[in-house]
Amino acid sequence: MDELKGLIFSIEEFAVYDGPGIRTSVFFKGCPLRCNWCHNPEGLEMRAQIVRSPNGCLGCGRCDAIAKKHGGEYTQEAADACPRHLLRPSGVWYGADELCAKLLKNADLLRAGGGGVTFSGGECLMQADFLTEVAKKLHGKLHLAIQTSGYAPADKLRGLLPYLDLVMFDLKLLDAAQFRKYIGGDLSVVLRSFRIAAESGVELLPRTPLIPGVTDTPENLNAVAETIASAGLHKAELLAYNKMAGSKYKLIGKTYAPMFDESKAGVPDLTPFKERGIEVRIL
Amino acid sequence: MDKRVQTIYDRLQSREYRSLRSGKEYSFAQDYAAAGTDPALRAADRLMKMAQAERAVLFAEDRIGMMRTVKKVPPIFTDEEFAAIAAEHFIFDGAQVNNISSDYASALDGGMEKKRNRILELRAKEQEGSKKYVLYTAMLTSIDALYLIAEKYRAEAERMGNERLAEALSNVPENTPRGYYEALVMLRLLNYTLWLNANKHNTLGRFDVYMFPFYEKDIKSGALAREEALSLTQEFFIDLNFDADLYPGVQQGDNGQSMVLGGCDADGMPVYNDLSKLCLEASLELKIIDPKINLRVDKNTPEEVYLLGTELTKQGLGFPQYSNDDVVIPALVNWGYDLADARNYVVAACWEFIIPGLAMDIPNIDALNFPGIVRKVTERIKEFPDYGSFLAEVKKDILAECDRLTSMTKGLYLMPSPFQSVLMTNCIEEGKDISEGTKYNNYGFHGAGVSTAADSIAAVRKCVYEEKSVSAEQLLAALAADFEGYADVRNKLLAAPKMGQNDDYADGIAVQLLDWLADGLEGKHNDRGGIFRAGTGSAMYYIWCSSELGATADGRKAGAPFAANFSPSLDVPLEGVLSVIQSFTKPHLTRVCNGGPLTLEFHDTLFRNEEGTKKVAKLVELFVKKGGHQMQLNAVNREKMLDAKAHPEKYPNLIVRVWGWSGYFNELDTVYQDQIIKRLEFLQ
């Protein structure tokens, strides 16, 4: 049987905002959702791509000429043609053992630093079988966390949870119609996953990105706080919106098109959390 | 800072005080030459004449003050005399005693009168006109010059109605300071006078050790409130900067005014105290260049020390620099330093480890150009049928270069420095000028460009010997053409493993290179009775050694600089900072512990909240526990951003922490880059 492989687009050492302690984050390629504010568009498609850094470009047109032959897609051939080496492959297939070995090379520092590994994305659960295989191998050796939208089949999530130490769970938008509009997909899947995670006993940390006029509204934050409180949780994190969210779109040759007013970003009213005794911090 | 300190700070920033300096230039060497004056007496006489020429300038808000009004300190030898000396000797950095650390503790304990009386006692035993008699006379004149400066400032303070300073200067520098304030006034006087005495790279050493008794006494007795102590310390720090434009160095700011905090005492007990903390707080608020703070840490250093240090790093000044006692002290002991001395180490101007009061080391005497050696062996690659024979030749050449470099240091000449000698531990008792050496007389060699050299060897091994993807002929042709027309060859070389990726393939080569540098220097003695120490620093050699060097087998183009200090090559794709730490803690650092830090650069947005600061602090702690010897961190500044924007190829690994995510600077749109640059404007 072929070895199970996972498609990874970035491994970032010393990821400061992805969980406790000194951590390495592994970014899985592919995501079932399409959040309108996604700041990591490189992670959306579950296939290897060539991405192009816009800065330092001489405008020589060599890569574009080659891309034209392939329906506008940048290929390795296009990458090789760049005199400034601005094109690079995004998405590398790793075997589970290979990825574990790579992560374990820094195990001493990660452990001594009170941290471990965070699997993020994209949506890491989109490659749940591979992820579970990796988590099994690393379980007990490193503190393991996932950063997830929760958008995954119940059995896949259940199969993974026993090997995790922390689940950072996005509660983004809790109105079903709004969810469909801004994120795409069925909110009930997220809520089902949240319940499964909460009941599993694994440490669960809800996180909400603050999208101006979309997720940072009093109604949504109230719903988020209520969901957190009903799950018996007392901690949450809010991720402040930053206008640089769209900066990576050029990498994949697309344009960032927010359906909200970026300039309205501000500090929201935290009363819904405080009322329910939820300790909340803004990152 | 309080209003008084703010006023002094504003004065420094305005630079207007410089207009108070006189344009007058002095010249004494011709007279000395005509009279055939002894060099030690020349140095003392010059200091006295400079003290006479100086004018005391105080401002209403000064409690310590002191600034130069004479810009240049003239030489003691005529050009002809100096040329004659240079013809007979090895001359390093103008032959001026520099880059050492005074024994301030002994000066503060008993004051200068104690030293002066002892010199008088000892001189009385010597034959008039004898070498020792002359030196003691020169020492006495130097102390009198110090007294003259003090008296000028005392009189000016009195005239201005500055009673506290006038009172302080009626006690110091003659006697033991009666408290922390007087100790600061005395230390400032000594620092001021050393510069006026033409000494270069005047370090401040272990401020929190020698000043602590005065500080503790005042705080305990209630004579001094902590806020007052902070205010005075800040004034002292600012004062160190007033004349920085007059201090000689490779660049302004290269003046060696380093301060060392923390570490252990002679018995190995930790010394980090409230004064250490106060100094960090003072610097944190001032954000000025001097003093440049070094923190001595070890495996037991508490987290709060790293946290406060990281707050300072966040200011983007490039310090504190950390040194690890667990590595440095054993290294110094292995090199023959007494344990108690090793435990008292400080850093010289940049990073070299020296002993205050007891060392006339020249820890930056020269550098071994690792990539230069590797390039030469590579040019002869056809003579070496396999990797083993190639590597053996590199080793042979490193050892030969160590022989050559050490032999070049013979016959060093330093000009006498009687005032500096007074401030050393043994010079008075031994009747020996510091320029003639003292307890430790070791020379240090930097190992420049070790990462470039290791990467070059790794690429040769991989591409030429193992995979045979590049032939020896192709490699030679590509190097000769500076890769013009050989992009494919260069790409293969660039893709080979590099130091900093936590890959033993390249890291292991660096371990060997540094071991060979240590081997090449081990057991050799210089002609001043000292040894040669190997180090990981670069000083300016990362430019000097690289600018004339052709392309190297790692893919580096001709003339491109090496990494500064002990760091990955500039254009290496890195896995991340954890891998860098792993790679750079692999070498046997106790063998190459002359000094030279691993330098890590972070975008300062990484420090934007407590979370980021705490984690950077933790990272430093991990480096120390992992056995790193020295580390320096930079919160990347705006100038660098602008440069990165214009030359993205120079900064492939510049990581930008934007908010809850991070990315490579090069991959951000111009508009976002500009936004960051703009945001940095108010940070600076």
PDB file of N, CA, C and O in Angstrom, chain A residues 34-39 172-173 178 181-183 209-217 239-247 249 256-266, chain B residues 672:
ATOM      1  N   ARG A  34     -14.426  29.103   2.226  1.00  0.00           N
ATOM      2  CA  ARG A  34     -13.874  30.243   1.492  1.00  0.00           C
ATOM      3  C   ARG A  34     -14.212  31.521   2.251  1.00  0.00           C
ATOM      4  O   ARG A  34     -15.051  32.309   1.822  1.00  0.00           O
ATOM      5  N   CYS A  35     -13.573  31.701   3.391  1.00  0.00           N
ATOM      6  CA  CYS A  35     -13.827  32.899   4.174  1.00  0.00           C
ATOM      7  C   CYS A  35     -13.453  34.109   3.321  1.00  0.00           C
ATOM      8  O   CYS A  35     -12.370  34.142   2.734  1.00  0.00           O
ATOM      9  N   ASN A  36     -14.329  35.058   3.302  1.00  0.00           N
ATOM     10  CA  ASN A  36     -14.114  36.226   2.457  1.00  0.00           C
ATOM     11  C   ASN A  36     -12.857  36.999   2.869  1.00  0.00           C
ATOM     12  O   ASN A  36     -12.251  37.690   2.063  1.00  0.00           O
ATOM     13  N   TRP A  37     -12.461  36.851   4.139  1.00  0.00           N
ATOM     14  CA  TRP A  37     -11.311  37.604   4.667  1.00  0.00           C
ATOM     15  C   TRP A  37     -10.036  36.766   4.769  1.00  0.00           C
ATOM     16  O   TRP A  37      -9.074  37.175   5.394  1.00  0.00           O
ATOM     17  N   CYS A  38     -10.062  35.577   4.167  1.00  0.00           N
ATOM     18  CA  CYS A  38      -8.926  34.657   4.303  1.00  0.00           C
ATOM     19  C   CYS A  38      -7.612  35.391   4.038  1.00  0.00           C
ATOM     20  O   CYS A  38      -7.451  36.062   3.023  1.00  0.00           O
ATOM     21  N   HIS A  39      -6.659  35.268   4.986  1.00  0.00           N
ATOM     22  CA  HIS A  39      -5.380  35.953   4.801  1.00  0.00           C
ATOM     23  C   HIS A  39      -4.297  34.989   4.336  1.00  0.00           C
ATOM     24  O   HIS A  39      -3.136  35.339   4.239  1.00  0.00           O
ATOM     25  N   LYS A 172     -16.475  31.600  14.106  1.00  0.00           N
ATOM     26  CA  LYS A 172     -16.340  32.838  13.345  1.00  0.00           C
ATOM     27  C   LYS A 172     -17.648  33.608  13.281  1.00  0.00           C
ATOM     28  O   LYS A 172     -17.722  34.780  13.663  1.00  0.00           O
ATOM     29  N   LEU A 173     -18.649  32.912  12.773  1.00  0.00           N
ATOM     30  CA  LEU A 173     -19.895  33.602  12.458  1.00  0.00           C
ATOM     31  C   LEU A 173     -21.034  32.626  12.739  1.00  0.00           C
ATOM     32  O   LEU A 173     -21.109  31.573  12.117  1.00  0.00           O
ATOM     33  N   GLN A 178     -25.622  34.151   7.271  1.00  0.00           N
ATOM     34  CA  GLN A 178     -24.387  34.941   7.153  1.00  0.00           C
ATOM     35  C   GLN A 178     -23.190  34.024   6.906  1.00  0.00           C
ATOM     36  O   GLN A 178     -22.295  34.333   6.138  1.00  0.00           O
ATOM     37  N   LYS A 181     -23.048  33.112   3.443  1.00  0.00           N
ATOM     38  CA  LYS A 181     -22.671  34.237   2.593  1.00  0.00           C
ATOM     39  C   LYS A 181     -21.166  34.543   2.650  1.00  0.00           C
ATOM     40  O   LYS A 181     -20.503  34.681   1.629  1.00  0.00           O
ATOM     41  N   TYR A 182     -20.634  34.625   3.864  1.00  0.00           N
ATOM     42  CA  TYR A 182     -19.248  35.081   4.004  1.00  0.00           C
ATOM     43  C   TYR A 182     -18.216  33.954   4.040  1.00  0.00           C
ATOM     44  O   TYR A 182     -17.034  34.180   3.808  1.00  0.00           O
ATOM     45  N   ILE A 183     -18.672  32.766   4.417  1.00  0.00           N
ATOM     46  CA  ILE A 183     -17.719  31.670   4.613  1.00  0.00           C
ATOM     47  C   ILE A 183     -17.973  30.551   3.620  1.00  0.00           C
ATOM     48  O   ILE A 183     -17.034  29.944   3.105  1.00  0.00           O
ATOM     49  N   PRO A 209     -12.113  35.546  14.710  1.00  0.00           N
ATOM     50  CA  PRO A 209     -11.477  36.664  14.006  1.00  0.00           C
ATOM     51  C   PRO A 209     -12.445  37.842  13.983  1.00  0.00           C
ATOM     52  O   PRO A 209     -13.641  37.654  13.735  1.00  0.00           O
ATOM     53  N   LEU A 210     -11.953  39.018  14.258  1.00  0.00           N
ATOM     54  CA  LEU A 210     -12.822  40.191  14.295  1.00  0.00           C
ATOM     55  C   LEU A 210     -12.876  40.833  12.913  1.00  0.00           C
ATOM     56  O   LEU A 210     -11.953  41.527  12.507  1.00  0.00           O
ATOM     57  N   ILE A 211     -13.943  40.534  12.186  1.00  0.00           N
ATOM     58  CA  ILE A 211     -14.111  41.082  10.850  1.00  0.00           C
ATOM     59  C   ILE A 211     -15.123  42.229  10.949  1.00  0.00           C
ATOM     60  O   ILE A 211     -16.266  42.009  11.381  1.00  0.00           O
ATOM     61  N   PRO A 212     -14.700  43.425  10.574  1.00  0.00           N
ATOM     62  CA  PRO A 212     -15.533  44.599  10.817  1.00  0.00           C
ATOM     63  C   PRO A 212     -16.918  44.482  10.179  1.00  0.00           C
ATOM     64  O   PRO A 212     -17.040  44.228   8.978  1.00  0.00           O
ATOM     65  N   GLY A 213     -17.920  44.643  10.988  1.00  0.00           N
ATOM     66  CA  GLY A 213     -19.297  44.623  10.509  1.00  0.00           C
ATOM     67  C   GLY A 213     -19.809  43.236  10.193  1.00  0.00           C
ATOM     68  O   GLY A 213     -20.969  43.064   9.798  1.00  0.00           O
ATOM     69  N   VAL A 214     -18.975  42.212  10.324  1.00  0.00           N
ATOM     70  CA  VAL A 214     -19.396  40.853  10.001  1.00  0.00           C
ATOM     71  C   VAL A 214     -19.398  39.986  11.266  1.00  0.00           C
ATOM     72  O   VAL A 214     -20.458  39.544  11.723  1.00  0.00           O
ATOM     73  N   THR A 215     -18.223  39.781  11.827  1.00  0.00           N
ATOM     74  CA  THR A 215     -18.165  38.925  13.026  1.00  0.00           C
ATOM     75  C   THR A 215     -18.075  39.741  14.312  1.00  0.00           C
ATOM     76  O   THR A 215     -18.247  39.190  15.391  1.00  0.00           O
ATOM     77  N   ASP A 216     -17.728  41.018  14.202  1.00  0.00           N
ATOM     78  CA  ASP A 216     -17.543  41.792  15.432  1.00  0.00           C
ATOM     79  C   ASP A 216     -18.816  42.515  15.883  1.00  0.00           C
ATOM     80  O   ASP A 216     -18.770  43.398  16.720  1.00  0.00           O
ATOM     81  N   THR A 217     -19.938  42.124  15.299  1.00  0.00           N
ATOM     82  CA  THR A 217     -21.201  42.762  15.684  1.00  0.00           C
ATOM     83  C   THR A 217     -21.633  42.270  17.066  1.00  0.00           C
ATOM     84  O   THR A 217     -21.290  41.145  17.465  1.00  0.00           O
ATOM     85  N   LEU A 239      -9.132  37.575  17.462  1.00  0.00           N
ATOM     86  CA  LEU A 239      -8.017  37.947  16.596  1.00  0.00           C
ATOM     87  C   LEU A 239      -8.395  39.237  15.877  1.00  0.00           C
ATOM     88  O   LEU A 239      -9.328  39.263  15.078  1.00  0.00           O
ATOM     89  N   ALA A 240      -7.679  40.289  16.198  1.00  0.00           N
ATOM     90  CA  ALA A 240      -8.028  41.593  15.633  1.00  0.00           C
ATOM     91  C   ALA A 240      -7.813  41.604  14.128  1.00  0.00           C
ATOM     92  O   ALA A 240      -6.885  40.977  13.613  1.00  0.00           O
ATOM     93  N   TYR A 241      -8.665  42.319  13.436  1.00  0.00           N
ATOM     94  CA  TYR A 241      -8.528  42.411  11.981  1.00  0.00           C
ATOM     95  C   TYR A 241      -7.371  43.328  11.636  1.00  0.00           C
ATOM     96  O   TYR A 241      -7.148  44.338  12.279  1.00  0.00           O
ATOM     97  N   ASN A 242      -6.630  42.948  10.614  1.00  0.00           N
ATOM     98  CA  ASN A 242      -5.569  43.820  10.157  1.00  0.00           C
ATOM     99  C   ASN A 242      -5.701  44.006   8.663  1.00  0.00           C
ATOM    100  O   ASN A 242      -6.035  43.084   7.937  1.00  0.00           O
ATOM    101  N   LYS A 243      -5.407  45.216   8.262  1.00  0.00           N
ATOM    102  CA  LYS A 243      -5.607  45.550   6.847  1.00  0.00           C
ATOM    103  C   LYS A 243      -4.641  44.831   5.927  1.00  0.00           C
ATOM    104  O   LYS A 243      -4.743  44.942   4.712  1.00  0.00           O
ATOM    105  N   MET A 244      -3.703  44.111   6.518  1.00  0.00           N
ATOM    106  CA  MET A 244      -2.778  43.391   5.656  1.00  0.00           C
ATOM    107  C   MET A 244      -3.284  42.016   5.272  1.00  0.00           C
ATOM    108  O   MET A 244      -2.583  41.252   4.626  1.00  0.00           O
ATOM    109  N   ALA A 245      -4.503  41.729   5.684  1.00  0.00           N
ATOM    110  CA  ALA A 245      -5.058  40.396   5.411  1.00  0.00           C
ATOM    111  C   ALA A 245      -4.971  40.035   3.935  1.00  0.00           C
ATOM    112  O   ALA A 245      -4.777  38.884   3.573  1.00  0.00           O
ATOM    113  N   GLY A 246      -5.080  41.024   3.067  1.00  0.00           N
ATOM    114  CA  GLY A 246      -5.150  40.717   1.642  1.00  0.00           C
ATOM    115  C   GLY A 246      -3.821  40.662   0.924  1.00  0.00           C
ATOM    116  O   GLY A 246      -3.766  40.419  -0.288  1.00  0.00           O
ATOM    117  N   SER A 247      -2.755  40.834   1.678  1.00  0.00           N
ATOM    118  CA  SER A 247      -1.467  41.049   1.010  1.00  0.00           C
ATOM    119  C   SER A 247      -0.931  39.847   0.245  1.00  0.00           C
ATOM    120  O   SER A 247      -0.083  39.983  -0.617  1.00  0.00           O
ATOM    121  N   TYR A 249      -2.632  37.761  -1.706  1.00  0.00           N
ATOM    122  CA  TYR A 249      -3.423  37.332  -2.863  1.00  0.00           C
ATOM    123  C   TYR A 249      -2.644  37.377  -4.173  1.00  0.00           C
ATOM    124  O   TYR A 249      -2.849  36.563  -5.054  1.00  0.00           O
ATOM    125  N   TYR A 256      -7.714  40.498  -3.656  1.00  0.00           N
ATOM    126  CA  TYR A 256      -8.479  40.443  -2.409  1.00  0.00           C
ATOM    127  C   TYR A 256      -9.719  41.311  -2.579  1.00  0.00           C
ATOM    128  O   TYR A 256      -9.615  42.464  -2.983  1.00  0.00           O
ATOM    129  N   ALA A 257     -10.885  40.756  -2.309  1.00  0.00           N
ATOM    130  CA  ALA A 257     -12.125  41.503  -2.523  1.00  0.00           C
ATOM    131  C   ALA A 257     -13.038  41.403  -1.305  1.00  0.00           C
ATOM    132  O   ALA A 257     -13.995  40.623  -1.283  1.00  0.00           O
ATOM    133  N   PRO A 258     -12.726  42.156  -0.271  1.00  0.00           N
ATOM    134  CA  PRO A 258     -13.549  42.068   0.933  1.00  0.00           C
ATOM    135  C   PRO A 258     -14.957  42.625   0.694  1.00  0.00           C
ATOM    136  O   PRO A 258     -15.110  43.657   0.045  1.00  0.00           O
ATOM    137  N   MET A 259     -15.957  41.921   1.247  1.00  0.00           N
ATOM    138  CA  MET A 259     -17.345  42.376   1.109  1.00  0.00           C
ATOM    139  C   MET A 259     -17.747  43.202   2.330  1.00  0.00           C
ATOM    140  O   MET A 259     -18.900  43.224   2.728  1.00  0.00           O
ATOM    141  N   PHE A 260     -16.751  43.790   2.968  1.00  0.00           N
ATOM    142  CA  PHE A 260     -17.028  44.585   4.172  1.00  0.00           C
ATOM    143  C   PHE A 260     -16.065  45.761   4.148  1.00  0.00           C
ATOM    144  O   PHE A 260     -15.132  45.798   3.344  1.00  0.00           O
ATOM    145  N   ASP A 261     -16.309  46.700   5.030  1.00  0.00           N
ATOM    146  CA  ASP A 261     -15.488  47.909   5.029  1.00  0.00           C
ATOM    147  C   ASP A 261     -14.310  47.742   5.998  1.00  0.00           C
ATOM    148  O   ASP A 261     -14.473  47.803   7.210  1.00  0.00           O
ATOM    149  N   GLU A 262     -13.114  47.524   5.411  1.00  0.00           N
ATOM    150  CA  GLU A 262     -11.920  47.275   6.221  1.00  0.00           C
ATOM    151  C   GLU A 262     -11.623  48.404   7.200  1.00  0.00           C
ATOM    152  O   GLU A 262     -11.031  48.195   8.253  1.00  0.00           O
ATOM    153  N   SER A 263     -11.989  49.611   6.810  1.00  0.00           N
ATOM    154  CA  SER A 263     -11.628  50.768   7.625  1.00  0.00           C
ATOM    155  C   SER A 263     -12.431  50.834   8.931  1.00  0.00           C
ATOM    156  O   SER A 263     -12.121  51.606   9.811  1.00  0.00           O
ATOM    157  N   LYS A 264     -13.452  49.960   9.057  1.00  0.00           N
ATOM    158  CA  LYS A 264     -14.298  50.013  10.255  1.00  0.00           C
ATOM    159  C   LYS A 264     -13.752  49.163  11.412  1.00  0.00           C
ATOM    160  O   LYS A 264     -14.429  49.003  12.417  1.00  0.00           O
ATOM    161  N   ALA A 265     -12.571  48.596  11.211  1.00  0.00           N
ATOM    162  CA  ALA A 265     -12.011  47.731  12.255  1.00  0.00           C
ATOM    163  C   ALA A 265     -11.798  48.508  13.540  1.00  0.00           C
ATOM    164  O   ALA A 265     -11.287  49.622  13.523  1.00  0.00           O
ATOM    165  N   GLY A 266     -12.219  47.922  14.635  1.00  0.00           N
ATOM    166  CA  GLY A 266     -12.053  48.602  15.924  1.00  0.00           C
ATOM    167  C   GLY A 266     -12.087  47.606  17.059  1.00  0.00           C
ATOM    168  O   GLY A 266     -12.124  46.400  16.828  1.00  0.00           O
TER     169      GLY A 266
ATOM    170  N   TYR B 672       1.416  47.243   1.438  1.00  0.00           N
ATOM    171  CA  TYR B 672       1.504  46.731   2.809  1.00  0.00           C
ATOM    172  C   TYR B 672       2.889  46.983   3.381  1.00  0.00           C
ATOM    173  O   TYR B 672       3.044  47.285   4.554  1.00  0.00           O
TER     174      TYR B 672
END
